[in-house]
Coordinates of C-alpha atoms in Angstrom, one line a residue:
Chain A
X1 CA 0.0 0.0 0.0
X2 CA 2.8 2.1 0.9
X3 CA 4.7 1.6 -2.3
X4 CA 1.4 2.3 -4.1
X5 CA 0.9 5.6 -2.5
X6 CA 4.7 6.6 -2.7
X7 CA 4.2 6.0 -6.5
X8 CA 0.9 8.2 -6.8
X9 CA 3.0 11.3 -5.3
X10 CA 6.0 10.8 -7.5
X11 CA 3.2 10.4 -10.3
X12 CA 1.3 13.6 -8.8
X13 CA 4.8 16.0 -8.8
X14 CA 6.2 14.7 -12.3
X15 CA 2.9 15.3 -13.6
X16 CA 2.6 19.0 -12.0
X17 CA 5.8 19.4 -14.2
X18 CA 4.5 18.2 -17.3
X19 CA 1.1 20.3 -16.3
X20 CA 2.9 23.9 -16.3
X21 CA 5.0 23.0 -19.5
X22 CA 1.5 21.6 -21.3
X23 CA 0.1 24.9 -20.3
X24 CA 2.5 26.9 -22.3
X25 CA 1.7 24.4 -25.2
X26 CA -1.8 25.0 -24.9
X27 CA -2.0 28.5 -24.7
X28 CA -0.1 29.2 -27.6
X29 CA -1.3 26.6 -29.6
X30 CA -4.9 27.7 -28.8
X31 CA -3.9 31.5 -29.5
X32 CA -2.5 31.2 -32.7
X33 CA -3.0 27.5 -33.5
X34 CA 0.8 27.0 -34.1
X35 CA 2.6 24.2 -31.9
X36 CA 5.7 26.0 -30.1
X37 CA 8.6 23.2 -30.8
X38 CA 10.4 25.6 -28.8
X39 CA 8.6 25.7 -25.7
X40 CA 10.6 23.0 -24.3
X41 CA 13.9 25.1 -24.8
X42 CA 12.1 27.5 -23.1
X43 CA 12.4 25.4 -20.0
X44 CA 16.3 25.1 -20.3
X45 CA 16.6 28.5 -20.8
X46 CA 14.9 28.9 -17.2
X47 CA 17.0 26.8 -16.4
X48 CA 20.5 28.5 -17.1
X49 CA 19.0 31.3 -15.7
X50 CA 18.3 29.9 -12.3
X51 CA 21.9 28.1 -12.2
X52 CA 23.9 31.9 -13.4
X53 CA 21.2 33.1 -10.3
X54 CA 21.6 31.2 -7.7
X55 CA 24.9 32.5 -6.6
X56 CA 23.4 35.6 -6.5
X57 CA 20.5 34.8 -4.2
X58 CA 23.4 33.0 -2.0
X59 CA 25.4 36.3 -2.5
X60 CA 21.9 38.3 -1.4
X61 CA 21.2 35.6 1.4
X62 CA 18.3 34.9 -0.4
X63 CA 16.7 31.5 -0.7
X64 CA 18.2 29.6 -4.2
X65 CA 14.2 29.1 -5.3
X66 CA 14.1 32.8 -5.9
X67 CA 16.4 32.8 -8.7
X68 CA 13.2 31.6 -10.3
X69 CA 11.9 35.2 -10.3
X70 CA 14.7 36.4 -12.9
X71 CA 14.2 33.2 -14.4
X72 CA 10.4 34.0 -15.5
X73 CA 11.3 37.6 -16.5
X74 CA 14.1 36.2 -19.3
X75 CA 12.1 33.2 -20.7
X76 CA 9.1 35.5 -20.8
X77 CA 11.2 37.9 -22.8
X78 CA 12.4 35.1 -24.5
X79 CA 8.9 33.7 -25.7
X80 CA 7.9 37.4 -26.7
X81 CA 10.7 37.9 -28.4
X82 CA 10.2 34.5 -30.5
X83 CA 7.0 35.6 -31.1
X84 CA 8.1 38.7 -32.6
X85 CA 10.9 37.7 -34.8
X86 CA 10.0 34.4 -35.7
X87 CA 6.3 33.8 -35.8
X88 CA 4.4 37.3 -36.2
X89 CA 6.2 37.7 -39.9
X90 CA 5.7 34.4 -41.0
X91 CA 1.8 34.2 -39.8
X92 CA 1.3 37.2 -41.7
X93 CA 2.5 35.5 -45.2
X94 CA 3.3 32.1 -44.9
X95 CA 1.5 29.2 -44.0
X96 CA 0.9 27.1 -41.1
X97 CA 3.2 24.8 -41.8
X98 CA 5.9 27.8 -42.7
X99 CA 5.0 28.7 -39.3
X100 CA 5.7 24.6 -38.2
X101 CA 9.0 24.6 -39.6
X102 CA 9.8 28.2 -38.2
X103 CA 8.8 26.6 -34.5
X104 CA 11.3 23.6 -34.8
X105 CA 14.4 26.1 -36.3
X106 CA 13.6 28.0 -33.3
X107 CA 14.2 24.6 -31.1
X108 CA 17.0 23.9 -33.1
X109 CA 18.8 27.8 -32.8
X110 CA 18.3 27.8 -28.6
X111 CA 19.6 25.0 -28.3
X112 CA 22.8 25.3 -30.4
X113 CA 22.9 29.4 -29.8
X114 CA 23.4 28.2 -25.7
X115 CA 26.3 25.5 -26.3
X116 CA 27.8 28.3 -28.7
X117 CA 28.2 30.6 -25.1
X118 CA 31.2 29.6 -23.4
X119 CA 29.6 30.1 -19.9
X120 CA 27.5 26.9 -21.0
X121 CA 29.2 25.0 -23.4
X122 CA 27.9 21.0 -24.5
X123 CA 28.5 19.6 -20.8
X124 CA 26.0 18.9 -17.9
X125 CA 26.0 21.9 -15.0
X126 CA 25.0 20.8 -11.8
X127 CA 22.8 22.7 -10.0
X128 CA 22.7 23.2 -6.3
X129 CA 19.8 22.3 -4.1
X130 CA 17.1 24.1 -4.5
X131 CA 14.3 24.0 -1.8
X132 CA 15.7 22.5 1.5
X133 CA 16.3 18.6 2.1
X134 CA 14.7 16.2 4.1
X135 CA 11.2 15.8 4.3
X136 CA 8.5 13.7 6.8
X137 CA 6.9 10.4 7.3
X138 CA 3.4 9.6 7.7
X139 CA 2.2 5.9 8.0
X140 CA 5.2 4.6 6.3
X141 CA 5.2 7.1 3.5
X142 CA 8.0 9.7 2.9
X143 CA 7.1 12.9 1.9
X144 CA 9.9 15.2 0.6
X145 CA 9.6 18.9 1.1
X146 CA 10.2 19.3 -2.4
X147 CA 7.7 17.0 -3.5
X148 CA 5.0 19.0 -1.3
X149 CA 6.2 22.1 -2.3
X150 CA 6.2 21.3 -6.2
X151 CA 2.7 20.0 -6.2
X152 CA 1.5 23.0 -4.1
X153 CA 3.2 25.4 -6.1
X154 CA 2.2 23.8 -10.0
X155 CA -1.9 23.7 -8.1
X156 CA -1.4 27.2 -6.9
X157 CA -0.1 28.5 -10.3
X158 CA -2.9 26.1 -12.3
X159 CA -5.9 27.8 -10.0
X160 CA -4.4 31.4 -10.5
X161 CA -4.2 31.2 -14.4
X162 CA -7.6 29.6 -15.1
X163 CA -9.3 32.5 -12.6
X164 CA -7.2 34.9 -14.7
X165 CA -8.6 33.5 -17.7
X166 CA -12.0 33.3 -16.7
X167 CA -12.3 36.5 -14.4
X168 CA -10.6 38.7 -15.7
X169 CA -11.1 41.4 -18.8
X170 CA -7.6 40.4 -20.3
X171 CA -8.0 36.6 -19.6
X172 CA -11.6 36.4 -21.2
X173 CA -9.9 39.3 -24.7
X174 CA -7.2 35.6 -24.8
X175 CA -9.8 33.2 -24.7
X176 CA -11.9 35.5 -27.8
X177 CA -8.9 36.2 -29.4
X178 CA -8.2 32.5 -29.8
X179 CA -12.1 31.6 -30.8
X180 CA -12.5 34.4 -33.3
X181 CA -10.0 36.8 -34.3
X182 CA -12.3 38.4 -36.5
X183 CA -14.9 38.8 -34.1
X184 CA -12.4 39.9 -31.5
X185 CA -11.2 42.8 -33.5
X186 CA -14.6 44.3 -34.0
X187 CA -15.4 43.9 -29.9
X188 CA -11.9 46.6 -30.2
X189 CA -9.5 43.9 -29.0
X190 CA -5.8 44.1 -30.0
X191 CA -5.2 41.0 -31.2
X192 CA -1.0 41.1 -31.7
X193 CA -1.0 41.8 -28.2
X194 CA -3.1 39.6 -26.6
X195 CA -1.3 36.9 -28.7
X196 CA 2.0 38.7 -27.3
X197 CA 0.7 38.8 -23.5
X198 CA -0.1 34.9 -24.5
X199 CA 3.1 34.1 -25.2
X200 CA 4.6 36.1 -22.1
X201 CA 2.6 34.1 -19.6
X202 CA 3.1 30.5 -21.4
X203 CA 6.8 30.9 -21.0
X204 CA 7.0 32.5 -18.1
X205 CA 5.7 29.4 -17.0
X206 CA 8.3 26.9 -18.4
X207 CA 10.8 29.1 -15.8
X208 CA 8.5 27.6 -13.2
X209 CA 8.5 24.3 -14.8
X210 CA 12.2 25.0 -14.9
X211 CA 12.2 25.5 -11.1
X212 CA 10.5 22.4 -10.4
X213 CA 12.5 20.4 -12.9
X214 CA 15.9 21.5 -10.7
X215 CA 14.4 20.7 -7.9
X216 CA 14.0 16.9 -8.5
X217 CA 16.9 16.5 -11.2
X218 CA 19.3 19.4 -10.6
X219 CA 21.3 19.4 -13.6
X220 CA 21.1 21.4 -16.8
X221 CA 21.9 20.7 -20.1
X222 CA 21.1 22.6 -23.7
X223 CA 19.1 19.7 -24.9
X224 CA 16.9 18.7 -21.3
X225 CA 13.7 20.9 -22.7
X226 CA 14.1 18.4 -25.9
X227 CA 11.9 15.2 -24.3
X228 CA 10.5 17.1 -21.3
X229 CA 8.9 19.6 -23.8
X230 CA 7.5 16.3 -25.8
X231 CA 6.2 14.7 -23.2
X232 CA 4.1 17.4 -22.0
X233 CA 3.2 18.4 -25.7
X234 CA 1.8 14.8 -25.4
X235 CA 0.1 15.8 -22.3
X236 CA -1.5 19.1 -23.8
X237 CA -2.8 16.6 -27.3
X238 CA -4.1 14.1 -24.6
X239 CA -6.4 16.9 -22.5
X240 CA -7.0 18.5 -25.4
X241 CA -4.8 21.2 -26.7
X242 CA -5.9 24.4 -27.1
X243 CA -7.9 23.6 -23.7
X244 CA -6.5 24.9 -20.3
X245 CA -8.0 21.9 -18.3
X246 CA -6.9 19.4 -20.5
X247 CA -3.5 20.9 -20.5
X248 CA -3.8 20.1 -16.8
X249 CA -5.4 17.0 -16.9
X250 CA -3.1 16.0 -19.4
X251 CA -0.3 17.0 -17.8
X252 CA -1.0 14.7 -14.3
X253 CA -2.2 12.0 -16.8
X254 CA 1.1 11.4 -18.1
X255 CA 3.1 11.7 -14.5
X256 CA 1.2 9.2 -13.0
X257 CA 1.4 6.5 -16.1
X258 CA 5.0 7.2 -15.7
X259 CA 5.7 6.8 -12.2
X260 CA 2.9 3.5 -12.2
X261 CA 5.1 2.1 -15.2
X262 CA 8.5 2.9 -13.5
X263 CA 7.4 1.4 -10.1
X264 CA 5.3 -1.5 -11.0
X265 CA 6.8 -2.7 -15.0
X266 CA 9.8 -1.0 -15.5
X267 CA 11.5 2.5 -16.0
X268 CA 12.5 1.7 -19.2
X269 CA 9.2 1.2 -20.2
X270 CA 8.0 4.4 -18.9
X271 CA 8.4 6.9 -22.1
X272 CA 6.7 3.5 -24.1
X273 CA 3.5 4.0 -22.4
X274 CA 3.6 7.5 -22.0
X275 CA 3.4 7.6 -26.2
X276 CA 1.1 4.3 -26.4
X277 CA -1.3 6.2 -24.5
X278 CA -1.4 9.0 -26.8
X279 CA -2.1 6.6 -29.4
X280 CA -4.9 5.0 -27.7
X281 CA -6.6 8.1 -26.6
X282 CA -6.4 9.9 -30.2
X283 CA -7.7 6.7 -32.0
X284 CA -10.7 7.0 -29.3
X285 CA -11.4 10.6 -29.2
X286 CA -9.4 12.6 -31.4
X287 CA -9.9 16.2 -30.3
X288 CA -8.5 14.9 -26.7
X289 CA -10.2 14.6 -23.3
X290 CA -11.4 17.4 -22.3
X291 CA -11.5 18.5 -25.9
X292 CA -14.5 18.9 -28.2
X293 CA -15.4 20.7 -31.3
X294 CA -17.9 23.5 -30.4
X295 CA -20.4 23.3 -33.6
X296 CA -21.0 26.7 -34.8
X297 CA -24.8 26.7 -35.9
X298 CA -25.0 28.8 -39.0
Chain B
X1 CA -22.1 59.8 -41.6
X2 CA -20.7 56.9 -43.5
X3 CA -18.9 57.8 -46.8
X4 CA -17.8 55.3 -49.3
X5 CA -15.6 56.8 -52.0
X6 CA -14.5 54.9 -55.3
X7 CA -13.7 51.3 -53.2
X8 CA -11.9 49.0 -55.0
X9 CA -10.7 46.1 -53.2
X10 CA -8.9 42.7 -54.3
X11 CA -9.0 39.0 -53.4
X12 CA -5.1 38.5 -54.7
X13 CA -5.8 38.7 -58.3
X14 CA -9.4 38.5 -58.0
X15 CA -11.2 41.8 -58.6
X16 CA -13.9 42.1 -55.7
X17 CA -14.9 45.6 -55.3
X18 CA -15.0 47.8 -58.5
X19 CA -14.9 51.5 -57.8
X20 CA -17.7 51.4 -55.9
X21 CA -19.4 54.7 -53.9
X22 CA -22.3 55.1 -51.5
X23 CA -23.1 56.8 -48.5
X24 CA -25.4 56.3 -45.8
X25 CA -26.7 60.2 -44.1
X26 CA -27.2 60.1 -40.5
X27 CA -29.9 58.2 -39.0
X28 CA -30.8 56.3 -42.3
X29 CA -31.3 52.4 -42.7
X30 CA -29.6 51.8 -46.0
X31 CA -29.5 48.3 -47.3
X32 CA -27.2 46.8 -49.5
X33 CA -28.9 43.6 -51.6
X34 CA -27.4 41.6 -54.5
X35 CA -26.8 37.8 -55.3
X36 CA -24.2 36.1 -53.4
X37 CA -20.4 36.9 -54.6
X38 CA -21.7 40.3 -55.4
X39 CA -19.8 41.6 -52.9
X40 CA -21.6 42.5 -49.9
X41 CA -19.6 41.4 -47.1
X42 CA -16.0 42.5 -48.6
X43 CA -17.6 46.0 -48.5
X44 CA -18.7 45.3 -45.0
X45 CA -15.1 44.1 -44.1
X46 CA -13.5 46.9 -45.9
X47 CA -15.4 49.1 -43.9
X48 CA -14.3 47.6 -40.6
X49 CA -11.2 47.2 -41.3
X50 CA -11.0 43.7 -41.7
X51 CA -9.8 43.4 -45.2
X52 CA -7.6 46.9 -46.8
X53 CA -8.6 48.3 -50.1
X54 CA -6.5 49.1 -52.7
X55 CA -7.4 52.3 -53.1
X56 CA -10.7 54.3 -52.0
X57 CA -11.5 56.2 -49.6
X58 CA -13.9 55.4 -46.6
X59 CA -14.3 58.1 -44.2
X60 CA -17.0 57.9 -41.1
X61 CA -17.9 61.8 -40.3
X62 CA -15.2 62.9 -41.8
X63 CA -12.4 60.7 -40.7
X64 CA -10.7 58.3 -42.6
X65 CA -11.2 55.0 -41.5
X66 CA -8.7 53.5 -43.6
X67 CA -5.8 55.1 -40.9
X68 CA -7.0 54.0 -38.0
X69 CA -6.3 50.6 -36.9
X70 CA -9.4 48.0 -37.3
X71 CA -9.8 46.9 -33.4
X72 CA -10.0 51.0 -32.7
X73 CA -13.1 52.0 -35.3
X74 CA -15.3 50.7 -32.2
X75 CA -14.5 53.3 -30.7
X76 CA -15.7 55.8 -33.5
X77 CA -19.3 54.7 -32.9
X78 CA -19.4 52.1 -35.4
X79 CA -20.3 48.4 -34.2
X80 CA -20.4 45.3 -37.0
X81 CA -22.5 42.5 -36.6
X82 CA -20.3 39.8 -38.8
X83 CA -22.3 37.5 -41.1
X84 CA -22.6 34.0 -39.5
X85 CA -22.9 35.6 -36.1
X86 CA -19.3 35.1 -35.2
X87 CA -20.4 34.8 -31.2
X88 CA -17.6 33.6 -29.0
X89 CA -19.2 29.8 -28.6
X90 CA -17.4 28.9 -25.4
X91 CA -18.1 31.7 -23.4
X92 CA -22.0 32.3 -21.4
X93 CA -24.6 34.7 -23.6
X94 CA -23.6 37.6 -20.7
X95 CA -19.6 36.9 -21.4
X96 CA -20.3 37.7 -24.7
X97 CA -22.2 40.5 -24.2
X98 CA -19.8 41.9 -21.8
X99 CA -16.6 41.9 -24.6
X100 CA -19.2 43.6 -26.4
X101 CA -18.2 46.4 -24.2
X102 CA -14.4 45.6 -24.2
X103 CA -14.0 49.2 -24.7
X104 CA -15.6 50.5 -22.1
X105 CA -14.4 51.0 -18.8
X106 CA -16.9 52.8 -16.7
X107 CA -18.7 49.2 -14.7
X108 CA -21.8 51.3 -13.9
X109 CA -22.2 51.9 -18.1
X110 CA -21.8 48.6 -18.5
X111 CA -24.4 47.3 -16.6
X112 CA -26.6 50.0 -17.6
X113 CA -26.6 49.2 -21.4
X114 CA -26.4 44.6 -20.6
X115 CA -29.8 45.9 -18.8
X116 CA -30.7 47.6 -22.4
X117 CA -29.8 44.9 -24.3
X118 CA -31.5 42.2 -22.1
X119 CA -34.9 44.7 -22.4
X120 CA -34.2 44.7 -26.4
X121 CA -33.6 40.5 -26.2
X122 CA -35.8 39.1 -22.8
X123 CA -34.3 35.4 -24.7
X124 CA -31.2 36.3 -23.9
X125 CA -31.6 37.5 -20.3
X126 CA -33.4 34.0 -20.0
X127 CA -30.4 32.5 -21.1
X128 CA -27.7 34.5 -19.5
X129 CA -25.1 31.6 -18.3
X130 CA -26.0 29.4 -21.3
X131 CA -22.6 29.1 -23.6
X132 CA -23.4 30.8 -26.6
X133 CA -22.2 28.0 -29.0
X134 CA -25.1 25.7 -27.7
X135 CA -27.8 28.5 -28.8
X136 CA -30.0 28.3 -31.5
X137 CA -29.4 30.4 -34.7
X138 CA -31.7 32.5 -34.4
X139 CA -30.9 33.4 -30.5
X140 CA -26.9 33.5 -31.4
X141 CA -28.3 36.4 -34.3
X142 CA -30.1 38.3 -31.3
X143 CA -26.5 38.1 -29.2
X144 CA -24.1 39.1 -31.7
X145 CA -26.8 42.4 -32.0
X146 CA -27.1 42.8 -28.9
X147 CA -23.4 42.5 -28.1
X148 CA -22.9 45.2 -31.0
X149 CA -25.0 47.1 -29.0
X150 CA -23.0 47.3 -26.1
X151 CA -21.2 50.3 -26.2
X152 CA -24.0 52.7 -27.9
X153 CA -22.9 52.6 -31.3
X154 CA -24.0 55.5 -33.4
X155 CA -23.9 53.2 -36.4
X156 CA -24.3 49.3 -37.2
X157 CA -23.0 47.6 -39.9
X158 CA -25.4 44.3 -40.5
X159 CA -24.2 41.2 -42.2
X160 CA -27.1 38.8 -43.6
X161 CA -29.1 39.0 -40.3
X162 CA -31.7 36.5 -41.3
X163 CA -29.2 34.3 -43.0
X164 CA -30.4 30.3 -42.2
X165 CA -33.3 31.4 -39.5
X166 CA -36.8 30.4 -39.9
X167 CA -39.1 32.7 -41.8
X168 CA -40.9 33.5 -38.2
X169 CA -37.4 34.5 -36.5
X170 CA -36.6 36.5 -39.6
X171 CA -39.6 38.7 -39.5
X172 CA -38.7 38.8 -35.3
X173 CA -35.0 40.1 -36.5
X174 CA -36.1 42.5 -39.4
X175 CA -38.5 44.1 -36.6
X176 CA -35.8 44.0 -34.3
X177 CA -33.8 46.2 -37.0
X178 CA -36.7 48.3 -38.2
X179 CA -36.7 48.8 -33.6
X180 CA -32.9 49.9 -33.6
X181 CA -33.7 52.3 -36.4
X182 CA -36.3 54.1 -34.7
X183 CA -34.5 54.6 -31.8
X184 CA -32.2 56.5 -33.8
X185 CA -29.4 54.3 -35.0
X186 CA -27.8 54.6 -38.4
X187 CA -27.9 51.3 -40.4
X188 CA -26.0 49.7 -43.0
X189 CA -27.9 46.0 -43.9
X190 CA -26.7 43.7 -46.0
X191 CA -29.1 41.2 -46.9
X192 CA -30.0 38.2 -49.5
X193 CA -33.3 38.6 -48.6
X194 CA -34.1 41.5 -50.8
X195 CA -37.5 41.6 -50.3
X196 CA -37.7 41.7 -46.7
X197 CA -34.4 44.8 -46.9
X198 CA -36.6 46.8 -49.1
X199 CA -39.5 47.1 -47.2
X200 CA -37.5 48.4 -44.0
X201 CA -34.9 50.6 -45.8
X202 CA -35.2 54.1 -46.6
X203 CA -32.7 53.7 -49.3
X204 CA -30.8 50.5 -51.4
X205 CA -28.2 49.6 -53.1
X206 CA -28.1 46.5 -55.6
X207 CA -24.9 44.9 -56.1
X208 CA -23.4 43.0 -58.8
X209 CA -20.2 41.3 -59.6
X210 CA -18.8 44.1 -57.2
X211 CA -20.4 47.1 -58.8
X212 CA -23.4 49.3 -58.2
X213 CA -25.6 48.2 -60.8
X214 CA -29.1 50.1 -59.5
X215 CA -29.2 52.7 -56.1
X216 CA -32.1 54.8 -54.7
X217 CA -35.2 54.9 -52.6
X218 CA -36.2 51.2 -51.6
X219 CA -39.6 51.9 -52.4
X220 CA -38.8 52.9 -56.1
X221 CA -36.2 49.9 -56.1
X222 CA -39.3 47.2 -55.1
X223 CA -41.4 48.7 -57.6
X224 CA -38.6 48.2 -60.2
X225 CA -39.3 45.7 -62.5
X226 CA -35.7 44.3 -63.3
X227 CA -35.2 44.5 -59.5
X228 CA -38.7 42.4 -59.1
X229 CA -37.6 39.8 -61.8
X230 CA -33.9 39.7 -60.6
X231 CA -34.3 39.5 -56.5
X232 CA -37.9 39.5 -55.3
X233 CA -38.8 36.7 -57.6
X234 CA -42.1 38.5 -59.2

């Protein structure tokens, strides 16, 4: 029983992860109905951030998690800068799959552009603790701190951005924007930069992502977004991309199949299901989960 | 108010809009009929800024519309109800109505004029936290007026209103329009149902292949006999 619960939290906090990276998916992909290859670079660029940071929060006597801060400011800046070189001129005259191929050279140019900096170069940096060790015990379960504090943070995070997008005038302009653009524009939204505030919030979340990442594997590498950002792409498909609560859904789907496979058939068999489950899922409902076509009565 | 000079507008190499002119005076309900293709809604689009002309000029009291960015006309006075309804499906009938008022920032406005359109539309008031993509056609046409209704527009631009509703709901809509131009509102309709346009409007345009083949009062336009043979099947 024990084992069986340990598994569900490991499940619960990998799946948290792949929930905040889906989200960025999502967001974008339901904005401007392009899918972000670069996301998951996103993540790594968090993630050099937070390791060039930390010495500073030392240096500050600030705790190493703040780094984080810093780290949401550059990949936001970052994703909006993507946005504006990359994407926003080839929307305007190419097509989506222009736009497709655009997304993966993006991947492809972070990843290489960061081993080109000497500071980072090809090899692993480790990264130094980031939320305090140890943890507690209750009825033969362990509960790391970090583990709590990841699953807390990712729910806190999840609960904030849906009320924004529900509640709030901007939130409900990125949900129209991504409906109707048309129809947006005549209500007097501006669409560029809702897509823009899109993008700033989806990456800003891969820095948290990044966070949590460290916190559980603290090394960084130019290539670690790479199957982290596919697994939680898989996650968004899975919910339903384009669909904040499937991004969620989605994302705690694919943690807990991994941690169930890993404890109970193998860790090498983990990534297998992960995928296999996609499969399954998109030859039974296609549009996802959570996901289903709105029919627009004419 | 509305002034359309010499439009000419182009679908890449396709010619849409040739040189076309009209104008619509304060306070009228001009309607703009012809076949489908003729044109109609690329004019309505020009307008709004959805779609740039070539060359032409479109100027709303005065101003050229053409230099001000498309999401900012609302703000001129002008609201467009798109053809097809174009309501945001996943979000409740008052959601909908509210980014109606995106522009506005004064609460107390807003609830003034969602209580205006709800007196216009009782239907929609029934229906407040229904999502708008599960209404029926003809209740999704009463929300994408009434949400071009929320900020007080001085004008409306009207795509196919009665397109696919029942021939009861589209004599509920064109009364609905005939209401809004009472109270004041300058109209711009364009409609496939002729018939039904010219016995509202006080004047018409007929379109064809992107140019103004006929204008003038509707009344003289219905009593026209290649405008009876062409449109109002007589």
């Amino acid at each position: 029983m024990s084992t069986f619960i340990q598994t569900l939290i490991v499940g619960l906090r990998l799946g948290s992860i792949y929930a905040l990276v889906a989200l960025g998916y999502t967001m974008v992909y339901g904005i401007i109905r392009l899918i972000n290859f670069a996301h998951g670079d996103f993540i790594m660029v968090g993630g050099y951030t937070m390791i060039f940071t930390i010495p500073i929060t030392f240096a500050l006597g600030l705790p190493a998690w703040t780094s984080v801060l810093l780290a949401i400011i550059v990949c936001a800046a970052v994703g909006v800068s993507t946005e504006l070189v990359a994407y926003r001129p080839i929307r305007k005259r190419g097509t989506s799959m222009t736009a497709l191929i655009t997304a993966i050279a993006v991947s492809l140019l972070l990843e290489n552009l960061a081993q080109a900096i000497p500071a980072i170069g090809p090899n692993p940096i480790v990264a130094s603790q980031i939320f305090g060790t140890g943890g507690f015990t209750v009825a033969g379960v362990t509960m790391e701190w970090t583990t709590v504090y990841t699953i807390v943070i990712s729910a806190v995070v999840m609960v904030v951005l849906y009320q924004f997008t529900q509640k709030t005038k901007l939130g409900r302009a990125m949900r129209c924007v991504s409906e109707d653009k048309e129809a947006s524009i005549l209500m007097g939204i501006n669409v560029n930069n809702t897509i823009v505030l899109t993008f700033a919030i989806g990456s800003g979340l891969s820095a948290i992502a990044a966070l949590m990442y460290l916190a559980q594997y603290p090394k960084v590498y130019t290539t670690m977004g790479a199957l982290l950002g596919l697994k939680a792409f898989v996650a968004a498909v899975l919910g339903g991309i384009g669909f904040i609560p499937g991004a969620m859904l989605g994302g705690l789907i694919i943690g807990l199949v991994e941690s169930f496979t890993t404890s109970y058939v193998s860790s090498s068999m983990a990534d297998t299901f992960v995928f296999l489950i996609l499969i399954v899922v998109l030859i039974l409902k296609p549009a996802g989960i959570l996901g289903k076509n709105v029919g627009e009565k004419v | 108010m509305l002034e359309v000079k010499d439009l000419n507008v182009f679908y890449g190499a396709i010619h849409a809009i040739k040189g076309i002119s009209l104008t619509v005076n304060d306070g009228e309900l001009v309607s703009l009929v012809g076949a489908n293709g003729a044109g109609k809604t690329t004019i309505l689009h020009t307008i709004s800024g959805l779609l740039t002309a070539s060359t032409g000029e479109i100027l709303l009291d005065g101003q050229n519309l053409q230099k001000v960015p498309a999401n900012t006309i609302i703000n001129l006075g002008l609201a467009h109800v798109p053809e097809g309804r174009h309501v945001f499906a996943r979000l409740t009938v008052e959601e909908n109505l509210r980014m109606g008022a995106y522009i506005l920032k004064d609460q107390k406005k807003i609830s003034e004029n969602l209580d205006m359109v709800y007196d216009h539309f009782p239907r929609l008031k029934e229906r407040y936290k229904q999502l708008a993509g599960t209404l029926s056609g003809g209740e999704q046409q009463m929300l994408a007026t009434g949400r071009a209704l929320m900020t007080n527009p001085r004008m409306l631009l009207m795509d196919e209103p009665s397109m696919g509703l029942s021939p009861i709901l589209v004599k509920e809509i064109f009364a609905i329009i005939e209401e809004l131009h009472n109270s004041g509102i300058t109209i711009l309709l364009v409609e496939q149902n002729a018939k039904m346009a010219l016995a509202i409007s006080d004047r018409a345009y007929v379109l064809e292949t992107g140019s103004i083949a006929m204008q003038g009062p509707a009344k003289a336009l219905s009593e026209d006999d290649r405008v009876r043979k062409a449109y109002l099947g007589a």
